[in-house]
Amino acid sequence: MPTLLFFMAVICSMISQTPDIIQMKADTYFKVMWVFPLLYLIVVRFRSVISLRLAFFYFFTIVFGLYCCFMQLSTNIDYLSSEEGSDIMNICISLMITVVSYAYWENYGSPRKLRWLVVFLFICGVYLAYAVYTQFLVKSDISAVEYAFSEKNSMGQILVNVLVFGIACFIPKYKPSRVAYIVAGIFMLTIVFMMKSRATLCGVFFVIGYYIFMFKNVKIRILMFLLAAGALVYLWTSPSAYDTIVNNILLGGRDTTDLDELSSGRLYLMAKQIEKIPENIVFGSGTDYMDCFPLMAIVQYGLVGAFIIFTFLVSLGRKIYSLKPRSGINLAAFLLFWILIINSLFEAYPPFGPGVKCFILWMVTGFALAEKGKRKFINQPSLSSPQQ
């Protein structure tokens, strides 16, 4: 029962991002599935739900929630909600997913279930990538400045999260399965490039850099270096490939002499937001929106609120960095944490949201914290394993 409920929550979260379901505004009905494993685990495994390993997350959520409530009541300025979204709601959802994942993995996790979870996520990822391609990208001109799919950043991050989680945690042993796995991964990554989700691609390059410069398996480091070098040579020697990938995708078809245009107008918007800080530097000016989470944490919540948020993220980053060995679930948590921190520089809500965009990070964080409490780690055949 717990495995069925957990897997259904994960699958429904992925399916909720299908373009047709989002257009019908029915995605909430799918995402609410997380409530069912939560209720089950509260009844059956309550000690895991309130584990001391999760205390820092509970404490952060309560303190930040009380801060926002107090500021809203005392100033009559909105700190709790906005038309675009709510940070405190995203934080509560992230906490719920972490708690459910921790309690589930501590009591029911196994290498076999991890493999099946990766397989289901890959199937869902391919389905989402295919839906985006057939409904939007197939009709678009990649050289156009306008984006073919408006939800490109959320969808691109979800697909990259699936790829990182899969590569770190499980690579099939049998050749036919491995080939299908690699083809599926290439297809999802291709769709990410075609959507021109540049903020997400920064995370992709971070992962590539990690495997080249920091990974312990020398064979994998050499292989990744050769692949990266080959790709650069290909771009250098092929004007059409350079124009498509660099000019149209990485630069978004924008004027490279205008930094504000190159940043999709972010520099101007950041300057306008920075102007608000001096007048409200201590407690902030309430909920607002701009695609730069660290900056907006200071603008919205002031130095006090931003200190609460940044202290939690630094604490979480230290916990994830300390996880050893740096393989399997622990490697997935490390990579996902940092690619979403990078993404937060260009988006408004990561690493907490919005919606399903970041759920795999909080799921694998729960797994990693639970795994740390066990006597031995799960070693999966993957790019993180020296035996590969």
mmCIF file of C-alpha atoms in Angstrom:
data_model
loop_
_atom_site.group_PDB
_atom_site.id
_atom_site.type_symbol
_atom_site.label_atom_id
_atom_site.label_comp_id
_atom_site.label_asym_id
_atom_site.label_seq_id
_atom_site.Cartn_x
_atom_site.Cartn_y
_atom_site.Cartn_z
ATOM 1 C CA MET A 1 0.000 0.000 0.000
ATOM 2 C CA PRO A 2 2.642 2.678 0.893
ATOM 3 C CA THR A 3 4.620 1.966 -2.290
ATOM 4 C CA LEU A 4 1.487 2.174 -4.428
ATOM 5 C CA LEU A 5 0.465 5.474 -2.841
ATOM 6 C CA PHE A 6 3.957 6.943 -3.154
ATOM 7 C CA PHE A 7 4.440 5.907 -6.777
ATOM 8 C CA MET A 8 0.976 7.198 -7.676
ATOM 9 C CA ALA A 9 1.840 10.586 -6.146
ATOM 10 C CA VAL A 10 5.062 10.768 -8.183
ATOM 11 C CA ILE A 11 3.436 9.668 -11.456
ATOM 12 C CA CYS A 12 0.444 11.981 -11.009
ATOM 13 C CA SER A 13 2.792 14.886 -10.289
ATOM 14 C CA MET A 14 4.545 14.274 -13.599
ATOM 15 C CA ILE A 15 1.318 13.752 -15.567
ATOM 16 C CA SER A 16 -0.120 16.961 -14.093
ATOM 17 C CA GLN A 17 2.340 18.877 -16.278
ATOM 18 C CA THR A 18 0.804 17.605 -19.512
ATOM 19 C CA PRO A 19 -0.032 20.733 -21.564
ATOM 20 C CA ASP A 20 -3.700 19.749 -22.022
ATOM 21 C CA ILE A 21 -4.171 19.195 -18.278
ATOM 22 C CA ILE A 22 -2.550 22.546 -17.464
ATOM 23 C CA GLN A 23 -4.755 24.327 -20.000
ATOM 24 C CA MET A 24 -7.838 22.795 -18.353
ATOM 25 C CA LYS A 25 -6.450 23.907 -14.964
ATOM 26 C CA ALA A 26 -6.898 20.350 -13.706
ATOM 27 C CA ASP A 27 -3.279 19.885 -12.570
ATOM 28 C CA THR A 28 -4.149 20.528 -8.903
ATOM 29 C CA TYR A 29 -6.302 17.374 -8.808
ATOM 30 C CA PHE A 30 -3.246 15.300 -9.774
ATOM 31 C CA LYS A 31 -0.783 17.008 -7.435
ATOM 32 C CA VAL A 32 -3.065 16.542 -4.415
ATOM 33 C CA MET A 33 -2.176 12.828 -4.557
ATOM 34 C CA TRP A 34 0.723 13.570 -2.178
ATOM 35 C CA VAL A 35 -1.815 13.928 0.618
ATOM 36 C CA PHE A 36 -2.657 10.202 0.532
ATOM 37 C CA PRO A 37 0.833 8.797 1.282
ATOM 38 C CA LEU A 38 1.224 11.583 3.866
ATOM 39 C CA LEU A 39 -1.929 10.523 5.723
ATOM 40 C CA TYR A 40 -0.963 6.855 5.510
ATOM 41 C CA LEU A 41 2.529 7.489 6.894
ATOM 42 C CA ILE A 42 1.210 9.728 9.680
ATOM 43 C CA VAL A 43 -1.011 6.859 10.833
ATOM 44 C CA VAL A 44 1.418 3.977 10.304
ATOM 45 C CA ARG A 45 4.899 5.557 10.629
ATOM 46 C CA PHE A 46 4.350 8.667 12.721
ATOM 47 C CA ARG A 47 7.793 8.479 14.358
ATOM 48 C CA SER A 48 9.401 8.779 10.925
ATOM 49 C CA VAL A 49 7.185 11.722 10.020
ATOM 50 C CA ILE A 50 8.408 13.657 13.073
ATOM 51 C CA SER A 51 12.012 12.435 12.861
ATOM 52 C CA LEU A 52 14.697 14.673 14.332
ATOM 53 C CA ARG A 53 16.479 14.512 10.981
ATOM 54 C CA LEU A 54 13.657 16.652 9.597
ATOM 55 C CA ALA A 55 13.574 19.072 12.543
ATOM 56 C CA PHE A 56 15.610 21.763 10.736
ATOM 57 C CA PHE A 57 13.057 21.837 7.895
ATOM 58 C CA TYR A 58 10.083 21.992 10.279
ATOM 59 C CA PHE A 59 11.794 24.745 12.265
ATOM 60 C CA PHE A 60 12.555 26.827 9.174
ATOM 61 C CA THR A 61 9.010 26.534 7.824
ATOM 62 C CA ILE A 62 7.442 27.499 11.155
ATOM 63 C CA VAL A 63 9.801 30.442 11.755
ATOM 64 C CA PHE A 64 9.427 31.813 8.229
ATOM 65 C CA GLY A 65 5.640 31.308 8.300
ATOM 66 C CA LEU A 66 5.346 33.140 11.627
ATOM 67 C CA TYR A 67 7.552 35.949 10.333
ATOM 68 C CA CYS A 68 5.340 36.437 7.257
ATOM 69 C CA CYS A 69 2.153 36.285 9.367
ATOM 70 C CA PHE A 70 3.493 38.795 11.881
ATOM 71 C CA MET A 71 4.639 41.222 9.181
ATOM 72 C CA GLN A 72 1.317 41.026 7.351
ATOM 73 C CA LEU A 73 -0.714 41.591 10.521
ATOM 74 C CA SER A 74 1.460 44.467 11.716
ATOM 75 C CA THR A 75 1.866 46.298 8.404
ATOM 76 C CA ASN A 76 -1.253 45.367 6.378
ATOM 77 C CA ILE A 77 1.127 44.538 3.526
ATOM 78 C CA ASP A 78 0.757 41.159 1.819
ATOM 79 C CA TYR A 79 3.595 38.795 2.780
ATOM 80 C CA LEU A 80 1.707 35.518 2.367
ATOM 81 C CA SER A 81 0.230 35.440 -1.122
ATOM 82 C CA SER A 82 0.277 37.047 -4.533
ATOM 83 C CA GLU A 83 -1.309 36.611 -7.938
ATOM 84 C CA GLU A 84 1.874 35.002 -9.265
ATOM 85 C CA GLY A 85 2.370 32.582 -6.382
ATOM 86 C CA SER A 86 3.347 32.215 -2.743
ATOM 87 C CA ASP A 87 6.796 31.399 -1.369
ATOM 88 C CA ILE A 88 5.406 30.137 1.939
ATOM 89 C CA MET A 89 3.024 27.796 0.093
ATOM 90 C CA ASN A 90 5.881 26.465 -2.051
ATOM 91 C CA ILE A 91 7.970 25.934 1.091
ATOM 92 C CA CYS A 92 5.144 24.024 2.807
ATOM 93 C CA ILE A 93 4.699 21.804 -0.266
ATOM 94 C CA SER A 94 8.471 21.163 -0.384
ATOM 95 C CA LEU A 95 8.387 20.221 3.302
ATOM 96 C CA MET A 96 5.473 17.842 2.741
ATOM 97 C CA ILE A 97 7.231 16.065 -0.140
ATOM 98 C CA THR A 98 10.454 15.795 1.877
ATOM 99 C CA VAL A 99 8.601 14.384 4.906
ATOM 100 C CA VAL A 100 6.645 11.862 2.823
ATOM 101 C CA SER A 101 9.779 10.782 0.936
ATOM 102 C CA TYR A 102 11.843 10.489 4.122
ATOM 103 C CA ALA A 103 9.237 8.428 5.973
ATOM 104 C CA TYR A 104 8.589 6.222 2.947
ATOM 105 C CA TRP A 105 12.259 5.573 2.177
ATOM 106 C CA GLU A 106 13.272 4.975 5.794
ATOM 107 C CA ASN A 107 10.680 2.230 6.169
ATOM 108 C CA TYR A 108 10.089 0.838 2.681
ATOM 109 C CA GLY A 109 12.962 1.946 0.449
ATOM 110 C CA SER A 110 15.045 -0.589 -1.478
ATOM 111 C CA PRO A 111 17.320 -0.740 -4.555
ATOM 112 C CA ARG A 112 14.551 -2.472 -6.515
ATOM 113 C CA LYS A 113 12.043 0.272 -5.765
ATOM 114 C CA LEU A 114 14.606 2.907 -6.667
ATOM 115 C CA ARG A 115 15.097 1.264 -10.067
ATOM 116 C CA TRP A 116 11.360 1.171 -10.708
ATOM 117 C CA LEU A 117 11.001 4.786 -9.632
ATOM 118 C CA VAL A 118 13.650 5.827 -12.150
ATOM 119 C CA VAL A 119 11.931 3.807 -14.893
ATOM 120 C CA PHE A 120 8.526 5.361 -14.191
ATOM 121 C CA LEU A 121 10.000 8.857 -14.099
ATOM 122 C CA PHE A 122 11.744 8.262 -17.429
ATOM 123 C CA ILE A 123 8.506 7.023 -19.001
ATOM 124 C CA CYS A 124 6.640 10.082 -17.718
ATOM 125 C CA GLY A 125 9.472 12.359 -18.841
ATOM 126 C CA VAL A 126 9.425 10.951 -22.374
ATOM 127 C CA TYR A 127 5.637 11.319 -22.458
ATOM 128 C CA LEU A 128 5.836 14.988 -21.420
ATOM 129 C CA ALA A 129 8.653 15.689 -23.885
ATOM 130 C CA TYR A 130 6.663 14.053 -26.703
ATOM 131 C CA ALA A 131 3.523 16.031 -25.803
ATOM 132 C CA VAL A 132 5.440 19.326 -25.868
ATOM 133 C CA TYR A 133 7.117 18.445 -29.157
ATOM 134 C CA THR A 134 3.963 17.375 -31.009
ATOM 135 C CA GLN A 135 1.757 20.189 -29.695
ATOM 136 C CA PHE A 136 4.190 23.110 -29.777
ATOM 137 C CA LEU A 137 7.749 22.590 -30.990
ATOM 138 C CA VAL A 138 7.000 20.771 -34.237
ATOM 139 C CA LYS A 139 5.207 23.891 -35.510
ATOM 140 C CA SER A 140 7.790 26.405 -34.329
ATOM 141 C CA ASP A 141 10.800 28.128 -35.876
ATOM 142 C CA ILE A 142 13.828 27.658 -33.648
ATOM 143 C CA SER A 143 15.342 30.912 -34.944
ATOM 144 C CA ALA A 144 12.368 32.962 -33.700
ATOM 145 C CA VAL A 145 12.882 35.101 -30.589
ATOM 146 C CA GLU A 146 9.414 34.198 -29.321
ATOM 147 C CA TYR A 147 9.191 30.963 -27.360
ATOM 148 C CA ALA A 148 7.015 28.185 -28.772
ATOM 149 C CA PHE A 149 6.071 26.862 -25.319
ATOM 150 C CA SER A 150 5.369 29.414 -22.598
ATOM 151 C CA GLU A 151 6.007 26.961 -19.723
ATOM 152 C CA LYS A 152 9.438 26.101 -21.102
ATOM 153 C CA ASN A 153 11.372 26.833 -17.898
ATOM 154 C CA SER A 154 9.228 24.629 -15.661
ATOM 155 C CA MET A 155 9.029 21.818 -18.210
ATOM 156 C CA GLY A 156 12.727 22.038 -19.034
ATOM 157 C CA GLN A 157 13.691 21.849 -15.354
ATOM 158 C CA ILE A 158 11.401 18.870 -14.759
ATOM 159 C CA LEU A 159 12.971 16.946 -17.665
ATOM 160 C CA VAL A 160 16.509 17.785 -16.504
ATOM 161 C CA ASN A 161 15.635 16.730 -12.952
ATOM 162 C CA VAL A 162 14.411 13.372 -14.280
ATOM 163 C CA LEU A 163 17.629 12.933 -16.273
ATOM 164 C CA VAL A 164 19.922 13.793 -13.365
ATOM 165 C CA PHE A 165 18.033 11.565 -10.947
ATOM 166 C CA GLY A 166 18.088 8.672 -13.421
ATOM 167 C CA ILE A 167 21.750 8.985 -14.394
ATOM 168 C CA ALA A 168 22.877 9.209 -10.778
ATOM 169 C CA CYS A 169 20.721 6.397 -9.415
ATOM 170 C CA PHE A 170 20.330 3.720 -12.056
ATOM 171 C CA ILE A 171 21.728 2.629 -15.420
ATOM 172 C CA PRO A 172 20.306 -0.660 -16.808
ATOM 173 C CA LYS A 173 22.714 -3.583 -17.054
ATOM 174 C CA TYR A 174 21.244 -5.210 -20.160
ATOM 175 C CA LYS A 175 22.223 -3.711 -23.500
ATOM 176 C CA PRO A 176 18.721 -3.351 -25.072
ATOM 177 C CA SER A 177 17.397 -1.667 -21.928
ATOM 178 C CA ARG A 178 20.472 0.541 -21.705
ATOM 179 C CA VAL A 179 20.121 1.626 -25.336
ATOM 180 C CA ALA A 180 16.446 2.499 -24.809
ATOM 181 C CA TYR A 181 17.411 4.367 -21.640
ATOM 182 C CA ILE A 182 20.070 6.407 -23.433
ATOM 183 C CA VAL A 183 17.764 7.188 -26.361
ATOM 184 C CA ALA A 184 15.059 8.370 -23.950
ATOM 185 C CA GLY A 185 17.588 10.595 -22.171
ATOM 186 C CA ILE A 186 18.855 12.106 -25.424
ATOM 187 C CA PHE A 187 15.280 12.760 -26.542
ATOM 188 C CA MET A 188 14.387 14.596 -23.316
ATOM 189 C CA LEU A 189 17.601 16.643 -23.421
ATOM 190 C CA THR A 190 16.955 17.537 -27.062
ATOM 191 C CA ILE A 191 13.507 18.852 -26.149
ATOM 192 C CA VAL A 192 15.068 20.969 -23.386
ATOM 193 C CA PHE A 193 17.370 22.543 -25.972
ATOM 194 C CA MET A 194 14.533 23.014 -28.461
ATOM 195 C CA MET A 195 12.452 24.835 -25.832
ATOM 196 C CA LYS A 196 15.404 27.245 -25.406
ATOM 197 C CA SER A 197 15.161 27.036 -21.634
ATOM 198 C CA ARG A 198 18.442 28.849 -21.064
ATOM 199 C CA ALA A 199 18.153 29.023 -17.273
ATOM 200 C CA THR A 200 17.760 25.248 -17.188
ATOM 201 C CA LEU A 201 20.659 24.704 -19.591
ATOM 202 C CA CYS A 202 22.978 26.441 -17.118
ATOM 203 C CA GLY A 203 22.219 23.559 -14.753
ATOM 204 C CA VAL A 204 22.943 21.046 -17.516
ATOM 205 C CA PHE A 205 26.379 22.581 -18.058
ATOM 206 C CA PHE A 206 27.014 22.449 -14.299
ATOM 207 C CA VAL A 207 26.309 18.698 -14.302
ATOM 208 C CA ILE A 208 28.628 18.185 -17.268
ATOM 209 C CA GLY A 209 31.321 20.221 -15.516
ATOM 210 C CA TYR A 210 30.903 18.182 -12.343
ATOM 211 C CA TYR A 211 31.433 14.887 -14.187
ATOM 212 C CA ILE A 212 34.485 16.306 -15.980
ATOM 213 C CA PHE A 213 36.283 17.987 -13.070
ATOM 214 C CA MET A 214 34.997 16.517 -9.800
ATOM 215 C CA PHE A 215 33.834 12.950 -10.417
ATOM 216 C CA LYS A 216 36.018 10.254 -8.859
ATOM 217 C CA ASN A 217 35.662 7.707 -11.650
ATOM 218 C CA VAL A 218 38.517 8.641 -14.014
ATOM 219 C CA LYS A 219 37.058 6.699 -16.969
ATOM 220 C CA ILE A 220 33.781 8.607 -16.750
ATOM 221 C CA ARG A 221 35.662 11.906 -16.410
ATOM 222 C CA ILE A 222 37.701 11.169 -19.549
ATOM 223 C CA LEU A 223 34.603 10.055 -21.463
ATOM 224 C CA MET A 224 32.647 13.190 -20.505
ATOM 225 C CA PHE A 225 35.648 15.384 -21.386
ATOM 226 C CA LEU A 226 35.983 13.770 -24.817
ATOM 227 C CA LEU A 227 32.253 14.142 -25.493
ATOM 228 C CA ALA A 228 32.316 17.803 -24.441
ATOM 229 C CA ALA A 229 35.442 18.471 -26.507
ATOM 230 C CA GLY A 230 33.876 16.732 -29.510
ATOM 231 C CA ALA A 231 30.757 18.868 -29.192
ATOM 232 C CA LEU A 232 32.832 22.066 -29.052
ATOM 233 C CA VAL A 233 34.869 21.049 -32.119
ATOM 234 C CA TYR A 234 31.641 20.277 -33.984
ATOM 235 C CA LEU A 235 30.241 23.720 -33.148
ATOM 236 C CA TRP A 236 33.498 25.364 -34.166
ATOM 237 C CA THR A 237 33.667 23.618 -37.539
ATOM 238 C CA SER A 238 29.969 23.742 -38.444
ATOM 239 C CA PRO A 239 28.575 27.257 -39.008
ATOM 240 C CA SER A 240 24.983 25.974 -39.236
ATOM 241 C CA ALA A 241 25.269 24.053 -35.956
ATOM 242 C CA TYR A 242 26.896 27.067 -34.290
ATOM 243 C CA ASP A 243 24.123 29.348 -35.502
ATOM 244 C CA THR A 244 21.383 26.979 -34.332
ATOM 245 C CA ILE A 245 22.783 26.011 -30.936
ATOM 246 C CA VAL A 246 24.695 29.126 -29.885
ATOM 247 C CA ASN A 247 22.854 32.003 -31.559
ATOM 248 C CA ASN A 248 19.297 30.646 -31.631
ATOM 249 C CA ILE A 249 19.236 28.509 -28.455
ATOM 250 C CA LEU A 250 21.895 29.656 -25.977
ATOM 251 C CA LEU A 251 21.572 33.323 -26.930
ATOM 252 C CA GLY A 252 17.850 33.046 -27.672
ATOM 253 C CA GLY A 253 18.208 34.810 -31.035
ATOM 254 C CA ARG A 254 18.804 38.087 -29.189
ATOM 255 C CA ASP A 255 21.130 41.016 -29.787
ATOM 256 C CA THR A 256 24.427 40.204 -28.060
ATOM 257 C CA THR A 257 25.373 43.897 -27.875
ATOM 258 C CA ASP A 258 22.368 44.638 -25.629
ATOM 259 C CA LEU A 259 22.853 42.879 -22.277
ATOM 260 C CA ASP A 260 19.333 43.720 -21.129
ATOM 261 C CA GLU A 261 17.803 42.129 -24.213
ATOM 262 C CA LEU A 262 20.187 39.184 -23.899
ATOM 263 C CA SER A 263 18.927 38.651 -20.328
ATOM 264 C CA SER A 264 15.278 38.825 -21.473
ATOM 265 C CA GLY A 265 14.868 42.196 -19.779
ATOM 266 C CA ARG A 266 16.068 40.975 -16.391
ATOM 267 C CA LEU A 267 18.751 43.637 -15.931
ATOM 268 C CA TYR A 268 16.213 46.458 -16.163
ATOM 269 C CA LEU A 269 13.780 44.657 -13.864
ATOM 270 C CA MET A 270 16.540 43.912 -11.354
ATOM 271 C CA ALA A 271 17.534 47.560 -11.284
ATOM 272 C CA LYS A 272 13.918 48.551 -10.569
ATOM 273 C CA GLN A 273 13.687 45.991 -7.740
ATOM 274 C CA ILE A 274 16.994 47.078 -6.208
ATOM 275 C CA GLU A 275 15.599 50.614 -5.950
ATOM 276 C CA LYS A 276 13.004 49.294 -3.460
ATOM 277 C CA ILE A 277 15.557 47.831 -1.046
ATOM 278 C CA PRO A 278 16.851 50.954 0.794
ATOM 279 C CA GLU A 279 13.368 52.017 1.934
ATOM 280 C CA ASN A 280 12.461 48.535 3.208
ATOM 281 C CA ILE A 281 15.848 46.969 3.850
ATOM 282 C CA VAL A 282 15.042 45.380 7.239
ATOM 283 C CA PHE A 283 11.577 43.862 6.746
ATOM 284 C CA GLY A 284 11.012 44.101 2.989
ATOM 285 C CA SER A 285 8.131 45.451 0.937
ATOM 286 C CA GLY A 286 5.870 42.376 0.760
ATOM 287 C CA THR A 287 5.132 39.934 -2.042
ATOM 288 C CA ASP A 288 6.272 40.911 -5.515
ATOM 289 C CA TYR A 289 7.509 39.140 -8.614
ATOM 290 C CA MET A 290 10.694 39.041 -10.629
ATOM 291 C CA ASP A 291 12.757 36.189 -12.023
ATOM 292 C CA CYS A 292 15.611 36.176 -9.493
ATOM 293 C CA PHE A 293 14.835 34.365 -6.255
ATOM 294 C CA PRO A 294 17.812 35.567 -4.135
ATOM 295 C CA LEU A 295 17.198 39.217 -5.016
ATOM 296 C CA MET A 296 13.445 38.926 -4.474
ATOM 297 C CA ALA A 297 13.972 37.257 -1.082
ATOM 298 C CA ILE A 298 15.664 40.497 0.048
ATOM 299 C CA VAL A 299 13.149 42.771 -1.695
ATOM 300 C CA GLN A 300 10.053 40.960 -0.417
ATOM 301 C CA TYR A 301 11.133 39.906 3.075
ATOM 302 C CA GLY A 302 13.991 42.257 3.894
ATOM 303 C CA LEU A 303 17.261 41.273 5.528
ATOM 304 C CA VAL A 304 15.414 39.499 8.355
ATOM 305 C CA GLY A 305 13.304 37.264 6.107
ATOM 306 C CA ALA A 306 16.108 36.715 3.619
ATOM 307 C CA PHE A 307 18.411 35.682 6.491
ATOM 308 C CA ILE A 308 15.881 33.002 7.521
ATOM 309 C CA ILE A 309 15.666 31.652 3.947
ATOM 310 C CA PHE A 310 19.393 31.774 3.184
ATOM 311 C CA THR A 311 20.317 30.212 6.535
ATOM 312 C CA PHE A 312 18.074 27.253 5.760
ATOM 313 C CA LEU A 313 19.485 26.819 2.246
ATOM 314 C CA VAL A 314 23.081 27.010 3.533
ATOM 315 C CA SER A 315 22.230 24.447 6.228
ATOM 316 C CA LEU A 316 20.600 22.148 3.686
ATOM 317 C CA GLY A 317 23.522 22.581 1.287
ATOM 318 C CA ARG A 318 25.969 21.581 4.051
ATOM 319 C CA LYS A 319 23.921 18.513 4.922
ATOM 320 C CA ILE A 320 23.776 17.428 1.285
ATOM 321 C CA TYR A 321 27.487 18.116 0.753
ATOM 322 C CA SER A 322 28.361 15.984 3.785
ATOM 323 C CA LEU A 323 26.536 12.931 2.417
ATOM 324 C CA LYS A 324 29.017 10.178 1.622
ATOM 325 C CA PRO A 325 29.715 8.343 -0.564
ATOM 326 C CA ARG A 326 28.962 10.824 -3.362
ATOM 327 C CA SER A 327 27.026 8.282 -5.419
ATOM 328 C CA GLY A 328 23.490 7.095 -6.149
ATOM 329 C CA ILE A 329 20.850 8.955 -4.146
ATOM 330 C CA ASN A 330 23.437 11.206 -2.490
ATOM 331 C CA LEU A 331 24.893 12.256 -5.843
ATOM 332 C CA ALA A 332 21.402 12.975 -7.190
ATOM 333 C CA ALA A 333 20.639 15.161 -4.161
ATOM 334 C CA PHE A 334 23.931 17.041 -4.549
ATOM 335 C CA LEU A 335 23.484 17.722 -8.276
ATOM 336 C CA LEU A 336 19.795 18.607 -8.069
ATOM 337 C CA PHE A 337 20.366 21.000 -5.180
ATOM 338 C CA TRP A 338 23.001 22.950 -7.070
ATOM 339 C CA ILE A 339 21.290 23.054 -10.463
ATOM 340 C CA LEU A 340 18.170 24.450 -8.771
ATOM 341 C CA ILE A 341 20.235 26.994 -6.839
ATOM 342 C CA ILE A 342 21.673 28.056 -10.211
ATOM 343 C CA ASN A 343 18.155 28.109 -11.667
ATOM 344 C CA SER A 344 17.015 30.362 -8.812
ATOM 345 C CA LEU A 345 19.289 33.121 -10.135
ATOM 346 C CA PHE A 346 17.079 33.338 -13.247
ATOM 347 C CA GLU A 347 13.659 32.290 -11.913
ATOM 348 C CA ALA A 348 11.334 33.565 -9.189
ATOM 349 C CA TYR A 349 10.586 30.489 -7.064
ATOM 350 C CA PRO A 350 13.265 27.756 -7.213
ATOM 351 C CA PRO A 351 14.458 25.830 -5.303
ATOM 352 C CA PHE A 352 11.059 25.572 -3.575
ATOM 353 C CA GLY A 353 8.709 25.784 -6.522
ATOM 354 C CA PRO A 354 6.559 26.521 -8.295
ATOM 355 C CA GLY A 355 4.388 23.447 -8.220
ATOM 356 C CA VAL A 356 5.944 20.253 -9.547
ATOM 357 C CA LYS A 357 9.052 21.923 -10.952
ATOM 358 C CA CYS A 358 11.264 21.098 -7.962
ATOM 359 C CA PHE A 359 9.532 18.074 -6.413
ATOM 360 C CA ILE A 360 12.247 15.602 -7.461
ATOM 361 C CA LEU A 361 14.830 17.616 -5.474
ATOM 362 C CA TRP A 362 12.746 17.408 -2.296
ATOM 363 C CA MET A 363 11.884 13.771 -2.932
ATOM 364 C CA VAL A 364 15.539 12.768 -3.267
ATOM 365 C CA THR A 365 16.465 15.005 -0.304
ATOM 366 C CA GLY A 366 14.045 12.980 1.818
ATOM 367 C CA PHE A 367 15.580 9.770 0.460
ATOM 368 C CA ALA A 368 19.123 10.959 1.199
ATOM 369 C CA LEU A 369 18.327 12.036 4.765
ATOM 370 C CA ALA A 370 16.620 8.701 5.398
ATOM 371 C CA GLU A 371 19.493 6.788 3.842
ATOM 372 C CA LYS A 372 21.938 8.597 6.104
ATOM 373 C CA GLY A 373 20.141 7.086 9.072
ATOM 374 C CA LYS A 374 20.512 3.536 7.776
ATOM 375 C CA ARG A 375 23.532 1.341 8.420
ATOM 376 C CA LYS A 376 24.559 1.086 4.794
ATOM 377 C CA PHE A 377 24.025 3.035 1.620
ATOM 378 C CA ILE A 378 22.339 1.791 -1.516
ATOM 379 C CA ASN A 379 24.877 1.285 -4.289
ATOM 380 C CA GLN A 380 23.301 1.331 -7.706
ATOM 381 C CA PRO A 381 24.963 0.572 -11.063
ATOM 382 C CA SER A 382 25.140 4.059 -12.534
ATOM 383 C CA LEU A 383 27.488 6.749 -13.744
ATOM 384 C CA SER A 384 28.194 7.270 -10.050
ATOM 385 C CA SER A 385 29.621 3.772 -9.655
ATOM 386 C CA PRO A 386 33.302 3.076 -10.421
ATOM 387 C CA GLN A 387 32.356 -0.396 -11.667
ATOM 388 C CA GLN A 388 30.627 1.040 -14.729
#
